[in-house]
Each structure stands twice: as structure tokens, then as C-alpha cells.
Coordinates of C-alpha atoms and ligand atoms in Angstrom, one line a residue:
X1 CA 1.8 23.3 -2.0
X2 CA 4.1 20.3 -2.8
X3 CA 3.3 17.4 -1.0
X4 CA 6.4 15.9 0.1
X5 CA 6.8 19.8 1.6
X6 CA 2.9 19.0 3.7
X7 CA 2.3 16.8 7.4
X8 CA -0.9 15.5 7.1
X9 CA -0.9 14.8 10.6
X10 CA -4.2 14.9 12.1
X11 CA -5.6 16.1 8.7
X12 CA -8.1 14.4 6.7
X13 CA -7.3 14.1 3.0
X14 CA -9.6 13.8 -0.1
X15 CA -7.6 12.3 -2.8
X16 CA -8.4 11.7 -6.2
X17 CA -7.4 9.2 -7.6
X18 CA -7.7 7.2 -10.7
X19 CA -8.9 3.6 -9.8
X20 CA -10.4 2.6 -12.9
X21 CA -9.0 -0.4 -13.4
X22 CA -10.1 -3.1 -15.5
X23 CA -12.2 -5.7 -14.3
X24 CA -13.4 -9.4 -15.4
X25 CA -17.0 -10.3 -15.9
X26 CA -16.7 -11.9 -12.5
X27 CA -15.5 -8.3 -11.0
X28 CA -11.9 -9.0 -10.0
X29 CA -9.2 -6.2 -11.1
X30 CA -7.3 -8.2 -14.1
X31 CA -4.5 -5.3 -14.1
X32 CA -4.0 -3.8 -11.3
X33 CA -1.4 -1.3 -12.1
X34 CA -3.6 2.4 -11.3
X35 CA -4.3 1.0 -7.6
X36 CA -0.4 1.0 -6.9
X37 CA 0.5 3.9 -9.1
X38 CA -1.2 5.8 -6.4
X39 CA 0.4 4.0 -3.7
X40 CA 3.5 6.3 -2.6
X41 CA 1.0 9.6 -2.4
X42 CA -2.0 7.5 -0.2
X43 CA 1.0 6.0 1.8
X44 CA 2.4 9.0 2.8
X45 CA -1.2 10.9 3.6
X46 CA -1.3 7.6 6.4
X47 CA 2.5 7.5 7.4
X48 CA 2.2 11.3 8.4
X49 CA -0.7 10.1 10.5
X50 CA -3.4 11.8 8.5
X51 CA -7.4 9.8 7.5
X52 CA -7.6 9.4 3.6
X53 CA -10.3 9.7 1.8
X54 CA -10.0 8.4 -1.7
X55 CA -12.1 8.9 -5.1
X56 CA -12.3 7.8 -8.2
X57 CA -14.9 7.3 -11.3
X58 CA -14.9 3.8 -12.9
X59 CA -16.1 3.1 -16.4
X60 CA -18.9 5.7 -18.0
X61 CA -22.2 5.0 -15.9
X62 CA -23.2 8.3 -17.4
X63 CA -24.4 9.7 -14.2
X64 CA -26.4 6.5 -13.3
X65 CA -25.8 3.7 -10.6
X66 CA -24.8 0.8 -12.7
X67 CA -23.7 -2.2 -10.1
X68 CA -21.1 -4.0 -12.6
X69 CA -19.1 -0.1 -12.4
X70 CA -19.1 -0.1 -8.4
X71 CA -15.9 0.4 -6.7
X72 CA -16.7 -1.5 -3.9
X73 CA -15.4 -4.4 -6.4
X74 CA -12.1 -3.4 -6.1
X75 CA -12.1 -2.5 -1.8
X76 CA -10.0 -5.7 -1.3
X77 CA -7.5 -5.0 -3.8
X78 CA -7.0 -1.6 -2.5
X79 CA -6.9 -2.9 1.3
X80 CA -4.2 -5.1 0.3
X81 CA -2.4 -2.8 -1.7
X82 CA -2.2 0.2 1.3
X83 CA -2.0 -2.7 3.7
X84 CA -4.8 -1.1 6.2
X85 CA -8.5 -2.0 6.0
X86 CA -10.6 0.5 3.5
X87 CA -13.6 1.3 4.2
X88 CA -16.4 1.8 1.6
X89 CA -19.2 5.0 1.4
X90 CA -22.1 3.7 -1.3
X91 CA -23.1 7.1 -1.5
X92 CA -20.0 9.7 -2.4
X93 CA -22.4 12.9 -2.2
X94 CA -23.6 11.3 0.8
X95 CA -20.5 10.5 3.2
X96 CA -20.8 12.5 6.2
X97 CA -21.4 9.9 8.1
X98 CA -18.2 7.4 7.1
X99 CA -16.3 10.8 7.0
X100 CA -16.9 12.0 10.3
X101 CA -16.1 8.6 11.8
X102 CA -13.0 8.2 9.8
X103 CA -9.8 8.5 12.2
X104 CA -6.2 9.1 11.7
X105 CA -4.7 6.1 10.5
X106 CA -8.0 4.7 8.3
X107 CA -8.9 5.1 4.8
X108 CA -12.3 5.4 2.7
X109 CA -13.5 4.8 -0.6
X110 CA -16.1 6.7 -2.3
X111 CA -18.6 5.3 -4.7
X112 CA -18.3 6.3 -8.0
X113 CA -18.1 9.6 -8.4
X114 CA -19.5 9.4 -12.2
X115 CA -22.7 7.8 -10.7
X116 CA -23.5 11.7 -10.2
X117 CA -24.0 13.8 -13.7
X118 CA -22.6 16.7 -11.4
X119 CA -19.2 14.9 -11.6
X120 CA -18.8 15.7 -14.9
X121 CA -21.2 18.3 -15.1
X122 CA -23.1 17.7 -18.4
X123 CA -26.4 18.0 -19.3
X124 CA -28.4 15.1 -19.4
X125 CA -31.1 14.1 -21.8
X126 CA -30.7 17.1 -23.6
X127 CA -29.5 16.9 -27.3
X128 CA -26.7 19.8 -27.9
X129 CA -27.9 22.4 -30.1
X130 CA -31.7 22.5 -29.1
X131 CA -33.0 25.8 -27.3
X132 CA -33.0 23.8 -23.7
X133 CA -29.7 23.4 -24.3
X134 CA -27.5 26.4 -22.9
X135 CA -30.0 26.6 -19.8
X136 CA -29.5 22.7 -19.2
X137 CA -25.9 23.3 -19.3
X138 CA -25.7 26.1 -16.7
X139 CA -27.9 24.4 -14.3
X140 CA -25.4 21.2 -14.6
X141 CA -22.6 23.6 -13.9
X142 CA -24.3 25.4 -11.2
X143 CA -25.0 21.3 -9.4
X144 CA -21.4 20.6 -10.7
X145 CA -20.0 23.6 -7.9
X146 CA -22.5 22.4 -5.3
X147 CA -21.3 18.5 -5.9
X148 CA -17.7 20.1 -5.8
X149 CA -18.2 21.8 -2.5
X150 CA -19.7 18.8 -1.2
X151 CA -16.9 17.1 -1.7
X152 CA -14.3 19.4 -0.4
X153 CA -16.3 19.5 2.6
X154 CA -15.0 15.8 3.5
X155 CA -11.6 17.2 4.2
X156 CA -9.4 19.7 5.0
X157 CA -6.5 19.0 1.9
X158 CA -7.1 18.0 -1.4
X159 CA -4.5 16.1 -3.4
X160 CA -5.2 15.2 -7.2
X161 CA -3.2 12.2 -8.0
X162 CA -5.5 11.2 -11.1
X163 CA -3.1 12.0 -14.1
X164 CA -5.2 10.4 -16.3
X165 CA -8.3 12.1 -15.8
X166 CA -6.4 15.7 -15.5
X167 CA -7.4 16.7 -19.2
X168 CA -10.8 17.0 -18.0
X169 CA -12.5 19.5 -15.7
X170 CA -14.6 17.6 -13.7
X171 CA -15.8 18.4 -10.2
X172 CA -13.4 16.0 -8.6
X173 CA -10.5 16.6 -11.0
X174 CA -10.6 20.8 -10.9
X175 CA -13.9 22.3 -9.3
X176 CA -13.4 21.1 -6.0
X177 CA -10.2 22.9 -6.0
X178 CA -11.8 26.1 -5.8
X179 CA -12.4 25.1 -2.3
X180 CA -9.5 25.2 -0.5
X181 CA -6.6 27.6 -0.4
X182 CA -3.0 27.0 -2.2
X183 CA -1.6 25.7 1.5
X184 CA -4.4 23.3 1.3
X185 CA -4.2 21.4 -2.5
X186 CA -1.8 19.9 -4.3
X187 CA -0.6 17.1 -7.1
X188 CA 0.2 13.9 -5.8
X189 CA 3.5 11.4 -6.4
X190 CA 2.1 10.7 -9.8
X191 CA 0.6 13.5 -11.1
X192 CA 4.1 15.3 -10.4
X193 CA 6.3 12.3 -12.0
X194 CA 3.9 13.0 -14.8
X195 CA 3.8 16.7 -15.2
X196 CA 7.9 16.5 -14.8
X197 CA 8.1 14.1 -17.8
X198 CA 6.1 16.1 -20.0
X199 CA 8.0 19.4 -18.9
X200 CA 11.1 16.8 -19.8
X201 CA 10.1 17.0 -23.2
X202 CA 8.5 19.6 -23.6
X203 CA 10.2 22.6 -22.3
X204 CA 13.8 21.3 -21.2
X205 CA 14.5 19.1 -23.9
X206 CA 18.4 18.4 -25.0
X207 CA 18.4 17.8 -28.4
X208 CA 18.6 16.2 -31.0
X209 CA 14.8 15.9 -29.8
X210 CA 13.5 12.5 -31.7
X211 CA 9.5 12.3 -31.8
X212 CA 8.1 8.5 -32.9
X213 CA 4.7 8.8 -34.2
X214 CA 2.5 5.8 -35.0
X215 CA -1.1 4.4 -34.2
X216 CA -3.8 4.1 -36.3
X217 CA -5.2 7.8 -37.5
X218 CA -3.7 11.1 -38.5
X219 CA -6.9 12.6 -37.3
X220 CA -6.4 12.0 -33.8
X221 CA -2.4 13.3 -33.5
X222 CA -2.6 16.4 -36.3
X223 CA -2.7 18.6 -32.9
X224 CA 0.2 16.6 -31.6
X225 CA 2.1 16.4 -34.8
X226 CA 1.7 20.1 -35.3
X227 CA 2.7 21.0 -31.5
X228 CA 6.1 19.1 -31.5
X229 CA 7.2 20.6 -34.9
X230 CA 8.6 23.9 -33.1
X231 CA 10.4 21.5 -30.9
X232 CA 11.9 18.7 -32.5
X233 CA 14.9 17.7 -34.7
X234 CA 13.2 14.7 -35.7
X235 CA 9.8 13.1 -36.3
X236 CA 8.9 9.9 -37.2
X237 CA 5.7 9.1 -38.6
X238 CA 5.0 5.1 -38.8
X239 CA 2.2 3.1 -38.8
X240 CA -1.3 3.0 -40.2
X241 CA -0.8 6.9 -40.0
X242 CA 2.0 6.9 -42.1
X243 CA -0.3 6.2 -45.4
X244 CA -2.1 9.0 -45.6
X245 CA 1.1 10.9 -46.5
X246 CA 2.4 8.3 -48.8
X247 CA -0.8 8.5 -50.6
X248 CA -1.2 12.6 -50.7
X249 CA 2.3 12.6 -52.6
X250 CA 0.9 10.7 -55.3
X251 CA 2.0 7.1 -53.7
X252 CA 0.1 4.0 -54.1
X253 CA -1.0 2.6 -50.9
X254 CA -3.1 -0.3 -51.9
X255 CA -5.9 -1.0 -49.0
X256 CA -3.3 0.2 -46.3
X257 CA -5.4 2.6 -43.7
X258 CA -5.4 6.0 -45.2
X259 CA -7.5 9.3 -44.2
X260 CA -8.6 11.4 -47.3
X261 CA -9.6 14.4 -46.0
X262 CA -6.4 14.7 -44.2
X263 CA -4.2 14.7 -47.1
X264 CA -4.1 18.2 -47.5
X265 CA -3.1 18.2 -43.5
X266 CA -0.8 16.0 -44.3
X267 CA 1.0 17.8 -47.0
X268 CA 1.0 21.2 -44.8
X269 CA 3.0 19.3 -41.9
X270 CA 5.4 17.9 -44.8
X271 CA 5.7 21.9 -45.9
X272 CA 5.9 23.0 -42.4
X273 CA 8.7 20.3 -41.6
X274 CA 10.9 21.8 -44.6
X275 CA 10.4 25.7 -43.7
X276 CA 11.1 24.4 -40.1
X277 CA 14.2 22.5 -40.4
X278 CA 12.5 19.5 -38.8
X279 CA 13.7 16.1 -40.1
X280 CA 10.9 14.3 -41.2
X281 CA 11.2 10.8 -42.0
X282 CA 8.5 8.3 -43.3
X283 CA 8.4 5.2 -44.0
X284 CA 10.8 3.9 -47.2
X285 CA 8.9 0.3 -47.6
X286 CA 6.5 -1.7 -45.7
X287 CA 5.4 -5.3 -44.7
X288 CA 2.0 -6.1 -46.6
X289 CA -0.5 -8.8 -46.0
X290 CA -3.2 -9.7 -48.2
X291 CA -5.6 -10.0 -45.2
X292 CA -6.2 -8.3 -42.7
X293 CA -5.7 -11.3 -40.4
X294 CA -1.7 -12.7 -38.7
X295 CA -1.3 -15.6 -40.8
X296 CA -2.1 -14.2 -44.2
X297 CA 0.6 -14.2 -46.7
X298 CA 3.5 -11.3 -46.1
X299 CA 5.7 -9.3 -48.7
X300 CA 7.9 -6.5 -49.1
X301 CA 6.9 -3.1 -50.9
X302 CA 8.3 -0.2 -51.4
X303 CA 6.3 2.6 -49.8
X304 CA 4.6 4.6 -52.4
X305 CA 4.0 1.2 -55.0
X306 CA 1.9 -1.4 -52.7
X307 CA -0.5 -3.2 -55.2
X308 CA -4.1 -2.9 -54.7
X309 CA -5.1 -5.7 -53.7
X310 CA -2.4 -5.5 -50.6
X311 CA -2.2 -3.7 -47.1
X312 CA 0.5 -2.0 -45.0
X313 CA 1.1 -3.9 -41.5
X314 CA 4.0 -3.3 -40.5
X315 CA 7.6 -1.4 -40.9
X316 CA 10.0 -3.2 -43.1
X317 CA 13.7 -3.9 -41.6
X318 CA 15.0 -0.8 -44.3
X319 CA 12.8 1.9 -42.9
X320 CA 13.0 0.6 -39.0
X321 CA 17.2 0.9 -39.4
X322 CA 17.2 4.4 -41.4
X323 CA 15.2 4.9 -37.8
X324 CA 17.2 3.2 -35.4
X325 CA 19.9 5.7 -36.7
X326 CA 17.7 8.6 -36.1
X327 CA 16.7 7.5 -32.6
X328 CA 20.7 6.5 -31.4
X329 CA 21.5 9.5 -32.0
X330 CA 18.8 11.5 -29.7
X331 CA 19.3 12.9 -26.9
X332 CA 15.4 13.3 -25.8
X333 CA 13.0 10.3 -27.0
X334 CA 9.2 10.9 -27.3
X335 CA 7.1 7.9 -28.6
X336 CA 4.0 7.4 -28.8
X337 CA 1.8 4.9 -31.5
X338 CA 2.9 1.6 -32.5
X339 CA 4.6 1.5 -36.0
X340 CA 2.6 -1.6 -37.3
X341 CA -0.1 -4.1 -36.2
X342 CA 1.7 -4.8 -33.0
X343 CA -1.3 -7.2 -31.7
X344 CA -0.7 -9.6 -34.8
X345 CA 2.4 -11.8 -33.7
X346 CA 3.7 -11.6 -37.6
X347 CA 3.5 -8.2 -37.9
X348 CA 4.7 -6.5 -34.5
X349 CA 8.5 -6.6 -35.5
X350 CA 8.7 -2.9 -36.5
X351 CA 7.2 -2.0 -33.2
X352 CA 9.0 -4.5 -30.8
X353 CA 12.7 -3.3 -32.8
X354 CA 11.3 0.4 -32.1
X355 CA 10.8 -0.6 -28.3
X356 CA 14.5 -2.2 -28.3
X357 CA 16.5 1.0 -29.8
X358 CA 14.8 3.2 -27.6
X359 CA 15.7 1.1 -24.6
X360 CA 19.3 1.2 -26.1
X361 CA 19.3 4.9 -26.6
X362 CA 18.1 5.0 -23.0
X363 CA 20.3 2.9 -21.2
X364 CA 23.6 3.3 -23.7
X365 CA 23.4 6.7 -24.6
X366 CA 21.8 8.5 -21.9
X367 CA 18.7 9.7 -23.2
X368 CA 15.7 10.6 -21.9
X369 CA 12.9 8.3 -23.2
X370 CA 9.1 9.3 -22.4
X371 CA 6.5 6.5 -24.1
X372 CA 2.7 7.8 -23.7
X373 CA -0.4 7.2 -25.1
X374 CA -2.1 4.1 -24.8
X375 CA -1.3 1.4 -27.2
X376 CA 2.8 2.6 -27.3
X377 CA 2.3 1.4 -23.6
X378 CA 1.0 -1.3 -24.2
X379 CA 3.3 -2.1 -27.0
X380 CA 6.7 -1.6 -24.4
X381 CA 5.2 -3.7 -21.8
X382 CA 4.4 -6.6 -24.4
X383 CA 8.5 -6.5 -25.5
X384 CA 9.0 -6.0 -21.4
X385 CA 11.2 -2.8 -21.7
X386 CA 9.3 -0.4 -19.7
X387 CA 11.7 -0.6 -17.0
X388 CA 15.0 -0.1 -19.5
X389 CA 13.3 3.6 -20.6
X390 CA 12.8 6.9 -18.5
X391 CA 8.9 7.1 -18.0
X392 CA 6.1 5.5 -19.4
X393 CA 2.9 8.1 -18.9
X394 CA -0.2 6.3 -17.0
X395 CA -2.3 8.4 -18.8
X396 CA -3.1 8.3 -22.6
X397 CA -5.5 11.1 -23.4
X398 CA -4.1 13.3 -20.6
X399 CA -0.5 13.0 -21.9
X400 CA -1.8 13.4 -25.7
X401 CA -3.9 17.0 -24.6
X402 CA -0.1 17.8 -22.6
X403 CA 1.4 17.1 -26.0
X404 CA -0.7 18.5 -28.0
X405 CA 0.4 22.4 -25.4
X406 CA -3.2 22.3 -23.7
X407 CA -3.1 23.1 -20.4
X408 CA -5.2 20.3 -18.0
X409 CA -7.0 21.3 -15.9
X410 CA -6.7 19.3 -13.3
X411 CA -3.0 20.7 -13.3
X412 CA -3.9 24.0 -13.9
X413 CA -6.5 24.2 -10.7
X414 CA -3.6 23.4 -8.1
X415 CA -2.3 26.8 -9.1
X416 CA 1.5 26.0 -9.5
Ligands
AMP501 P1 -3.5 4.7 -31.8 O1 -4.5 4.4 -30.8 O2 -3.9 5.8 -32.8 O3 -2.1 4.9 -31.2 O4 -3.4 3.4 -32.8 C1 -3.0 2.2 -32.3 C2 -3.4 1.2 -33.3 O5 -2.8 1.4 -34.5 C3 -3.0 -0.2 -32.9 O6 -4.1 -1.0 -32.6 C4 -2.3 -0.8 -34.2 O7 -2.7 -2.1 -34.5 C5 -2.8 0.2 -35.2 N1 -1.9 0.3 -36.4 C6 -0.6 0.6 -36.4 N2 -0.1 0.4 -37.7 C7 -1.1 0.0 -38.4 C8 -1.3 -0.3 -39.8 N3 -0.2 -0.2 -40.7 N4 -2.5 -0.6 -40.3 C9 -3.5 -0.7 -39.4 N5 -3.5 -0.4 -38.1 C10 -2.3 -0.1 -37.6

């Protein structure tokens, strides 16, 4: 079902949702961009004139009540937000009471879900591996359903609007789905902007396709890396990443961030780039500092001859304009990974210049620009472009797993 397509009238709604926000050590939301990234789907569940029920984990309590992870910290942002009261149930596999006096018109917060193991349905105190394991696990799952069902049971339609927990299958994320039929579930505002971006990318690209890749490790993008290189024209690789290639072609990296068992990775995806007719460009030079600290001493080396005693920070002006070239001529933009040290002040040029020529590409050219993954997001927001591109993902490890051609499953259990 597609939700602009359902009336909630007189229904109640369970919708998941991702709150977790970050909070200070007083409590109060510092950031509270999740709370009205779900705003258009939990406004239009009490426009229609239907009673929402909302839920969300916070944190990792590890399936244990931990007061400084309690949602009911964040009831007042969330009132003022949706502009209606919210009430609060301190018990989420315990609502029946809040639920059944919930009318049209009024909205509810459940505890923490992840205060309950069930919600993410592993075993606990168990060590993986040991003999009690596999029973352990299929008596977590078999709670996991029953937690699931309890759930559903609050409502009549469930709507998952919690893009960035849909790469896992938790009870609130996929299992409870199994509960209702396909007239009855379905992907909220969000979770559809974010599914359509991907499928922007993805599978309707208009090429020249340009993928930016940056961030720290080659470990944690080789799925990504290796995904996108049936799809693109182009792929950057900046950043601490970019070393590890430098140095398996026989490059001198100095103490720049570098993976050695991933050198032979590396060189594969350089082989596969050529046999593929994929562009792959690296990095020509790089900014170095002697420290690993914003106001140690800077200099200029080429690439593959930084001195020892120096590190890679951040991409030189002669690398970042062989890329700007790249990137104004694309006609679909992926980035994600900042191409230097972007939190250091001295050393977050090559990352602010990236933000700027995708902007341009965006808003010149016509391209369609999608920025995901953590730290790339926080990197456009810091240069204040992330209104001048096409979408910036809410959800890191969800958008990577998309990236990467896993289907989520909290996609995958609406059934579209
Ligand atoms: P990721 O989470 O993998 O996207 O990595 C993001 C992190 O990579 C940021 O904290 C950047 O500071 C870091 N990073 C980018 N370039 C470098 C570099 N040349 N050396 C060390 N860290 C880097």
C-alpha cells in the first residue's frame, strides 16, 4: 500500500520511527533533525483523523532499562514538533492500556523498544559459538515473533518510516510486518524519499554516473566500491582510504592511514576498473602534516613519495580540480566519505571544494546529487550546501547496505 494512496480515518496507526536523536548529558535533544524527518508521514496519520502510535529504539540499552536512553526525554520535543500533546507508555510490550484509550486525533510514544532483547532478537549472555548457542538463538527468535505480534496488536496499520534502521531485521523494523496484510503496511514519507534516491542511483541512473569515495577505511566500503563498479563511469577514491592503493602500487605513503591486508583488494578493484571501463581516479598529491593535530606544519607531496615521517590529511588543489572536472561533467552524483580530515579547520579544504562542485553540478548542470553515509553528511551541512544538492540520505548504515545491492529488510517486509 502507498501511503499517500491510505485514509487513516478512524484507524489506529503503529509507526516506526527513528527517534534516536542525540541528547546532552542534561537529556535535551541537541539535534533534532530525525523528530521532523518523520513529520510529514505522523502528520498525515492525524490530518486523516486516525490515533498514532509511534516507536522508536534510542541508543544500545542492550535489552535493558537504562533511564539516561528513555524516550520519555524527548516527549516535549516531539509534542511540539506534531503540534498535539503525546502521550508516553513506560512499558512498550505493555501498552494496552494507553492504546486502548488513545482516540482519533492523539498520539503515543512507546518506551524504548531496545529495552526488550526480543526487539532485536539476540541472544543474551550467550557467547556465539558455544553449544547453548543455536538453542539460545531460536528461543530469542521464537520471543522476537511473540514481541512482534504484540506489537502489531496496538493497531490496525503499520507504517515503517525508520530508514535508518531498515538494514536491520528487528521486530519493529520487519517481523511485525508479518502481521498485517499488504492493504494494511507500508513505508512512510521518508522511507519512500529514501528508497527513491537510492533507486535514483542505483537502477535509473543517467550517466556519466560519478561515485566520490572517501572516509577513513577501505575495509568498510570494499562491498560498496565493488557494487558501483558495474554501474559507474567514474569513481573517486579520496581520503584516508585512498592510501592503501597508493601504497599497494609500490607508493610511499609515509604514516598516512593505510590497511595492509587490503592491498591485494585494492589492486583487484584497480584490475576490475580497467577490464570494466570504469574511470578510476586517485589521488595525484596530497596535503601532509607532521602531526596528527590542525595546527601542525602542512606541505605538498606528490601521492606515491610522502616522506616517512609525514601524513596524508587532506586532497591537494591538483587532485581536487582533475576531480571537479570529473564531477561537472556527471550527470548522476553519488558521494559519500569526506576526502580529508574535514574536522581539522586546516585540512577540510578538499572536502568543503568537493561539497561546492557538487552543489554546482547540481544546481548548474542538472544533476542528480545523492550524499549518504554519515560523516559526507555531516561534512555538506558544515559547508551549508545540503539544500543546493538532490538528497542527502538520513541514514548512514542503511544507505551503505542499499549501496552495497543488499536488500533491507525493513524495505523488503512491506512487500513492494
Ligand atoms: P568514514 O566513516 O569511513 O566515512 O570516515 C570518515 C572519517 O575519515 C572522517 O572522520 C575523516 O576525518 C576521516 N578521514 C578522511 N581522510 C582522512 C585521512 N587522509 N587521514 C585520516 N582520516 C581521514
Amino acid at each position: 500500500m502507498k501511503i499517500n494512496e491510505f485514509n487513516f480515518a478512524g484507524q489506529k496507526a503503529i509507526v516506526r520511527v527513528d527517534f534516536n536523536v542525540p541528547l546532552d548529558e542534561n537529556g535535551h535533544v541537541t539535534d533534532d533533525t530525525r523528530i521532523r524527518g518523520a513529520l510529514p508521514t505522523l502528520k498525515k496519520v492525524l490530518a486523516d483523523g486516525g490515533a498514532l502510535i509511534m516507536m522508536s529504539h534510542m541508543g544500545k540499552p542492550k535489552g535493558k532499562v537504562k533511564p539516561e536512553l528513555s524516550l520519555s526525554q524527548i516527549v516535549k520535543n516531539v509534542s511540539d514538533a506534531l503540534g498535539v500533546e503525546v502521550k508516553f507508555a513506560k512499558d512498550a510490550g505493555n501498552a494496552e492500556a494507553e492504546v486502548a484509550a488513545l482516540k482519533a486525533g492523539e498520539a503515543l510514544l512507546l518506551e524504548n523498544l531496545r529495552y526488550y532483547p526480543e526487539e532485536e532478537g539476540k541472544p543474551v549472555g550467550v557467547e556465539k559459538g558455544t553449544p547453548e548457542f543455536d538453542a539460545a538463538k531460536a528461543e530469542m527468535k521464537s520471543r522476537q515473533k511473540d514481541f512482534a505480534k504484540k506489537l502489531a496488536s496496538y493497531a490496525d496499520v503499520y507504517v515503517n518510516d525508520a530508514f535508518g534502521t531498515a538494514h536491520r531485521k528487528h521486530a519493529s523494523t520487519a517481523v511485525i510486518a508479518d502481521s498485517f496484510d499488504a492493504g494494511h503496511k507500508m513505508l512512510g514519507f521518508l522511507m519512500e524519499k529514501e528508497v527513491t534516491a537510492i533507486d535514483n542511483v542505483l537502477k535509473n541512473a543517467q550517466h556519466p554516473f560519478t561515485a566520490i569515495i572517501g572516509g577513513s577505511k577501505v575495509s568498510s566500503k570494499l562491498g560498496v566500491i565493488q557494487n558501483l563498479l558495474d554501474k559507474v563511469d567514474n569513481l573517486i577514491i579520496g581520503g584516508g582510504m585512498g592510501y592503501t592503493f597508493i601504497k599497494a602500487q609500490g607508493g610511499k605513503i609515509g604514516k598516512s592511514l593505510h590497511e595492509d591486508d587490503l592491498m591485494p583488494e585494492a589492486l583487484k578493484v584497480m584490475a576490475a576498473a580497467k577490464e570494466k571501463g570504469v574511470n578510476l581516479s586517485l589521488s595525484v598529491s596530497t596535503v601532509c602534516g607532521k602531526e596528527f593535530s590542525n595546527d601542525t606544519e602542512r606541505r605538498v607531496f606528490p601521492i606515491n613519495q610522502i616522506p616517512d615521517e609525514w601524513e596524508g590529511m587532506d586532497s591537494s588543489e591538483e587532485s581536487i580540480e582533475n576531480w571537479k572536472k570529473i564531477i561537472l561533467d556527471s550527470k548522476t552524483i553519488l558521494w559519500n566519505g569526506p576526502v580529508g580530515v574535514f574536522e581539522l579547520e586546516n585540512f577540510a579544504h578538499g572536502t568543503g571544494e568537493i561539497a561546492k562542485t557538487v552543489a554546482q553540478a547540481t544546481q548548474e548542470n542538472g544533476a542528480y546529487s545523492l550524499i549518504g553515509g554519515g560523516d559526507s553528511v555531516a561534512a555538506i551541512n558544515k559547508f551549508g550546501l545540503a539544500d543546493k544538492v538532490s538528497y542527502v540520505s538520513t541514514g548512514g548504515g542503511a544507505m551503505l547496505e542499499a549501496i552495497e545491492g543488499k536488500v533491507l529488510p525493513g524495505v523488503a517486509a512491506i512487500g513492494e
